[in-house]
XYZ file of C-alpha atoms in Angstrom:
386
model
C 33.239 19.068 52.414
C 34.135 15.946 54.455
C 30.562 15.831 55.801
C 29.194 15.723 52.260
C 31.112 12.583 51.270
C 29.032 10.125 53.377
C 25.832 11.740 52.122
C 26.908 11.379 48.485
C 27.990 7.802 49.186
C 24.577 6.943 50.682
C 22.767 8.545 47.763
C 24.818 6.513 45.291
C 24.004 3.310 47.179
C 20.299 4.260 47.113
C 20.345 4.958 43.361
C 22.084 1.660 42.660
C 19.588 -0.299 44.775
C 16.657 1.423 43.043
C 18.099 0.644 39.637
C 18.439 -2.983 40.643
C 14.756 -3.051 41.567
C 13.677 -1.891 38.065
C 12.587 -4.986 36.152
C 14.794 -5.571 33.135
C 13.212 -6.635 29.847
C 14.295 -10.190 29.188
C 15.083 -10.777 25.500
C 12.751 -13.293 23.891
C 14.631 -16.152 22.212
C 14.472 -16.109 18.423
C 12.753 -19.488 18.416
C 9.930 -18.005 20.492
C 9.661 -14.920 18.271
C 9.301 -17.124 15.189
C 6.185 -18.643 16.737
C 4.487 -15.258 17.144
C 2.051 -13.845 14.564
C 3.574 -11.129 12.394
C 1.480 -8.406 14.019
C 2.905 -9.116 17.481
C 6.488 -8.810 16.269
C 5.754 -5.533 14.509
C 3.729 -4.057 17.392
C 6.322 -4.927 20.027
C 9.484 -3.943 18.168
C 8.858 -1.399 15.395
C 7.299 1.629 17.156
C 4.964 2.718 14.356
C 7.625 3.167 11.664
C 6.863 -0.116 9.930
C 3.442 -1.440 8.964
C 2.682 -4.841 7.536
C -0.737 -6.081 6.480
C -2.755 -7.776 3.802
C -5.590 -7.182 1.390
C -8.728 -9.216 1.782
C -12.228 -9.272 0.322
C -15.184 -8.318 2.467
C -16.981 -11.512 1.511
C -14.090 -13.521 3.024
C -13.926 -11.846 6.433
C -15.507 -14.848 8.154
C -13.866 -17.448 5.902
C -10.408 -19.057 6.070
C -8.661 -16.061 4.480
C -10.299 -13.711 6.946
C -9.298 -15.821 9.926
C -5.683 -15.953 8.750
C -5.656 -12.195 8.149
C -7.072 -11.429 11.605
C -4.523 -13.719 13.269
C -1.484 -12.279 11.496
C -2.214 -8.598 10.807
C -3.721 -5.513 12.404
C -3.571 -3.569 9.115
C -5.857 -4.500 6.242
C -6.727 -3.256 2.795
C -10.238 -3.977 1.528
C -9.265 -5.314 -1.890
C -12.074 -4.083 -4.152
C -14.844 -2.933 -1.848
C -14.010 0.792 -1.801
C -13.305 1.205 -5.519
C -15.375 3.452 -7.756
C -16.426 0.397 -9.751
C -18.199 -0.962 -6.663
C -19.419 2.132 -4.823
C -20.596 4.266 -7.789
C -20.939 1.876 -10.759
C -23.320 4.001 -12.833
C -24.086 7.683 -13.151
C -26.881 7.568 -10.559
C -26.341 4.432 -8.441
C -24.483 3.916 -5.150
C -23.547 0.891 -3.019
C -22.282 1.354 0.546
C -22.985 -1.988 2.243
C -19.566 -3.641 1.910
C -17.563 -0.493 2.762
C -19.758 0.114 5.819
C -19.218 -3.499 6.908
C -15.447 -2.971 6.718
C -15.635 0.084 8.985
C -17.615 -1.889 11.569
C -15.178 -4.796 11.317
C -12.169 -2.511 11.774
C -13.638 -1.006 14.928
C -14.553 -4.399 16.380
C -11.141 -5.949 15.643
C -9.111 -2.783 16.347
C -7.335 -2.853 12.993
C -6.035 -0.103 10.710
C -7.508 0.307 7.256
C -6.022 1.558 4.006
C -8.880 2.530 1.721
C -7.990 1.230 -1.716
C -10.324 3.742 -3.322
C -8.382 5.453 -6.098
C -9.436 7.270 -9.210
C -7.843 4.727 -11.501
C -8.231 2.019 -14.140
C -10.318 0.118 -11.564
C -13.434 1.905 -12.731
C -16.895 0.951 -13.917
C -17.795 0.036 -17.477
C -19.919 3.158 -17.596
C -16.747 5.236 -17.164
C -14.900 3.200 -19.821
C -17.471 3.779 -22.555
C -15.862 5.714 -25.400
C -18.675 8.259 -25.638
C -18.164 9.609 -22.127
C -17.607 13.371 -22.112
C -15.164 15.320 -19.903
C -18.134 16.895 -18.129
C -19.715 13.522 -17.324
C -16.464 12.050 -16.052
C -15.713 15.122 -13.954
C -19.094 14.898 -12.257
C -18.643 11.156 -11.587
C -15.186 11.748 -10.095
C -16.267 14.659 -7.927
C -19.340 12.876 -6.594
C -17.510 9.646 -5.810
C -14.427 11.183 -4.141
C -16.435 13.716 -2.172
C -18.913 11.189 -0.796
C -16.137 8.673 -0.075
C -14.162 11.218 1.960
C -17.185 12.625 3.793
C -18.352 9.154 4.756
C -15.043 7.518 5.713
C -12.078 9.904 6.006
C -12.892 10.783 9.615
C -13.388 7.198 10.735
C -10.790 6.550 13.465
C -9.527 3.265 11.997
C -8.806 4.716 8.559
C -5.084 5.546 8.351
C -4.419 5.788 4.594
C -6.418 6.615 1.476
C -5.245 5.693 -2.022
C -6.177 8.784 -4.015
C -4.981 7.857 -7.523
C -3.648 4.613 -8.906
C -1.607 3.441 -11.897
C -1.377 6.872 -13.468
C 1.767 6.150 -15.541
C 2.064 3.630 -18.386
C 4.414 0.778 -17.511
C 4.587 -0.437 -21.116
C 3.955 0.802 -24.657
C 0.332 0.629 -25.823
C -1.212 1.183 -29.262
C -4.848 2.177 -29.625
C -6.760 3.012 -32.825
C -9.125 5.459 -31.125
C -7.180 7.261 -28.410
C -3.666 6.948 -29.829
C -0.407 5.405 -28.695
C 0.914 5.474 -25.143
C 4.583 5.139 -24.240
C 6.121 3.717 -21.091
C 6.718 6.506 -18.609
C 3.938 8.702 -20.034
C 0.393 9.019 -18.712
C -1.734 5.888 -18.864
C -4.941 6.742 -20.690
C -8.126 5.637 -22.403
C -8.469 2.743 -24.864
C -11.097 1.588 -27.315
C -14.144 -0.177 -25.897
C -14.689 -1.356 -22.338
C -12.918 -4.725 -22.244
C -9.258 -3.586 -22.215
C -7.080 -2.348 -19.368
C -7.402 1.432 -19.558
C -7.598 4.678 -17.607
C -10.397 6.718 -19.182
C -10.125 9.579 -16.677
C -7.541 11.275 -18.898
C -10.446 12.223 -21.210
C -11.130 15.022 -18.714
C -8.020 16.801 -20.035
C -4.521 17.916 -19.059
C -2.853 20.899 -17.444
C -1.098 22.281 -20.512
C 0.917 24.715 -18.376
C 2.448 21.875 -16.410
C 5.931 20.712 -17.420
C 4.658 17.126 -17.467
C 1.118 17.968 -18.740
C -0.462 16.488 -15.638
C -3.918 14.942 -16.158
C -6.605 17.080 -14.575
C -8.274 14.097 -12.927
C -5.230 13.766 -10.627
C -5.561 17.425 -9.603
C -9.262 17.044 -8.888
C -8.853 13.841 -6.868
C -6.171 15.374 -4.644
C -8.052 18.648 -4.325
C -11.047 16.794 -2.866
C -8.978 14.475 -0.655
C -6.946 17.401 0.687
C -10.131 19.280 1.502
C -11.950 16.492 3.330
C -9.347 14.123 4.830
C -7.854 15.108 8.203
C -4.087 15.399 8.413
C -3.734 12.165 10.414
C -5.057 10.251 7.357
C -2.253 9.866 4.840
C -2.965 10.462 1.141
C -1.193 8.003 -1.143
C -0.349 7.703 -4.861
C 0.039 4.129 -6.089
C 1.965 2.913 -9.128
C 2.324 -0.577 -10.562
C 5.051 -2.248 -12.621
C 8.523 -3.678 -12.024
C 9.904 -0.403 -10.655
C 10.995 0.908 -14.041
C 13.209 3.982 -13.658
C 11.424 6.117 -16.260
C 8.102 5.561 -14.466
C 9.312 6.581 -11.016
C 11.213 9.608 -12.297
C 7.876 10.914 -13.574
C 6.356 10.105 -10.206
C 8.869 12.404 -8.519
C 7.826 15.234 -10.817
C 4.147 14.506 -10.142
C 4.663 14.835 -6.378
C 6.441 18.168 -6.817
C 3.698 19.435 -9.117
C 0.866 18.491 -6.739
C 2.579 20.016 -3.735
C 3.231 23.238 -5.625
C -0.513 23.335 -6.281
C -1.118 23.142 -2.525
C -2.374 19.555 -2.431
C -1.276 17.163 0.281
C 0.710 14.110 -0.824
C 1.842 12.019 2.155
C 3.166 8.841 0.620
C 3.925 6.759 -2.435
C 2.956 3.151 -2.936
C 4.393 0.496 -5.217
C 2.086 -2.282 -6.383
C 4.700 -5.011 -6.450
C 3.165 -7.868 -8.412
C 6.544 -9.310 -9.287
C 7.990 -12.626 -10.419
C 10.125 -14.944 -8.331
C 13.743 -13.833 -8.810
C 12.934 -10.119 -9.251
C 15.733 -9.242 -6.827
C 18.309 -10.986 -9.053
C 17.730 -8.630 -11.997
C 20.559 -6.046 -11.939
C 19.476 -2.636 -10.713
C 16.074 -3.589 -9.279
C 16.955 -3.643 -5.589
C 19.289 -0.652 -5.939
C 16.544 1.491 -7.537
C 14.084 0.512 -4.841
C 16.574 1.280 -2.081
C 17.431 4.716 -3.476
C 13.814 5.608 -4.087
C 12.830 4.857 -0.492
C 15.601 7.211 0.635
C 14.284 9.865 -1.762
C 10.792 9.492 -0.286
C 12.021 9.984 3.261
C 14.162 12.958 2.227
C 10.963 14.543 0.879
C 8.765 13.741 3.904
C 6.928 10.920 2.156
C 5.977 7.533 3.507
C 6.875 4.605 1.264
C 4.646 1.552 1.056
C 4.430 -1.581 -1.002
C 0.670 -1.356 -1.212
C 0.144 -4.632 -3.073
C 2.626 -7.495 -3.061
C 2.643 -10.881 -4.733
C 5.629 -12.930 -5.802
C 4.410 -15.051 -8.690
C 5.467 -18.576 -9.579
C 3.822 -18.485 -12.980
C 5.073 -21.906 -14.046
C 3.144 -23.542 -11.193
C 6.279 -25.275 -9.897
C 5.907 -25.547 -6.114
C 9.520 -26.691 -5.758
C 10.408 -23.039 -6.355
C 8.842 -21.915 -3.077
C 12.285 -21.422 -1.455
C 13.204 -19.099 -4.359
C 9.930 -17.252 -3.891
C 10.796 -16.879 -0.203
C 14.132 -15.285 -1.108
C 12.364 -12.677 -3.251
C 9.919 -11.894 -0.450
C 12.815 -11.728 2.010
C 15.039 -9.443 -0.052
C 12.282 -6.936 -0.734
C 11.265 -6.942 2.936
C 14.847 -6.454 4.141
C 15.297 -3.545 1.709
C 12.348 -1.760 3.299
C 13.450 -2.572 6.823
C 16.813 -0.864 6.207
C 14.908 2.424 6.222
C 12.780 2.145 9.366
C 14.938 4.677 11.218
C 14.556 7.239 8.402
C 10.781 7.286 8.041
C 7.632 5.225 7.615
C 7.690 2.134 5.387
C 5.152 -0.632 4.970
C 4.002 -3.699 3.071
C 0.496 -4.911 2.285
C 0.292 -8.338 0.655
C -2.245 -8.633 -2.138
C -4.746 -11.198 -0.862
C -4.219 -14.007 1.593
C -4.544 -17.201 -0.482
C -4.070 -17.968 -4.164
C -7.758 -18.483 -4.927
C -8.520 -14.975 -3.624
C -6.636 -13.473 -6.593
C -7.584 -13.419 -10.302
C -4.337 -15.362 -10.941
C -4.785 -18.417 -8.734
C -2.494 -20.666 -10.797
C 0.433 -18.242 -10.425
C 0.607 -19.096 -6.690
C 1.841 -15.681 -5.550
C 0.421 -15.479 -2.015
C 1.966 -16.281 1.358
C -0.632 -18.992 1.991
C -1.882 -21.676 -0.382
C -5.552 -22.521 -0.833
C -5.501 -24.952 2.091
C -4.196 -22.212 4.397
C -0.661 -23.628 4.565
C 1.956 -20.935 5.053
C 4.588 -20.961 2.319
C 8.295 -20.542 3.145
C 7.943 -16.852 2.254
C 5.928 -16.324 5.451
C 8.728 -17.654 7.669
C 11.307 -15.739 5.622
C 9.526 -12.455 6.224
C 9.312 -13.117 9.966
C 13.025 -13.926 9.969
C 13.785 -10.562 8.362
C 11.630 -8.777 10.939
C 13.558 -10.487 13.731
C 16.929 -9.842 12.095
C 16.258 -6.102 11.972
C 15.002 -5.695 15.553
C 18.415 -4.752 16.937
C 19.768 -3.005 13.831
């Protein structure tokens, strides 16, 4: 036993000297981290549980907005270029140029893509015409979703596909042709082609379902489940201010689709919200609890579109806007150890959106970063060690 003691002692000395030779990671000062692009902070410190990106238009890839997006993000959402209204605008016409360009761009720049390609209100005028029959709409849906998935679902840079979008009414609507719609019920068709509507409900409903699920949702997920590989996550998006009645129906929709054997991998909130949203009682608490619910049910949670509007055009409110961006971001970051969360900002600069005067983007038209940009980076840094 006495002979073993020197041996053990020498081994301990050897282990200690080896450990001392292992280079230790030197913490980067916060001031240095704040100078990094967002994508470098996320890549280096969040291990694939948090994604942050932006939407951009294909026509702007080589313009100022595209340069900002490429500098700051390695996750992008083609804003309108994969929608049915672009790819399959009429019964017998197809357009693939812009989507194909995005795939090439993603490979060249090594970025992830979320295909914003849902069966949704973002549909062609042909689909919105009141005389469309269930048979015609079913064929349009099947052709579009099938060809979309065959062409793009196996592309290595595609990580998410938005399958359906804005399925639930976020406000009460009256319509003389298709009837009234109530908040929290299915968002449906409206008279003419000029109003915000979701004509896919004309296809019909599952009358045996507790929530009378629209059949177009079934069909869209049936096709996506069939053609998209498991590494590509299938997402349902919903807009609004995170109204409780809306998201309670969303929970039931997820259960229904999974019982049918369809794959639902994540839920997305289209957060086009006003400055000060976080100050309204209950908003942040509902969001926080819902993210936990998603992770408890093996769902990713994403803010798939985010603007914080300053609708009065008062630029002195930019610090308030930054607080809203910061609070929402910090609420998501609380959950990074439970499951996947993410944010995609809706367009880079104000003029890229249909609501330029509302000034809801992180960069203004000149490419100047608003305080919200720095606030978001601060939240990312604050949560590194938590």
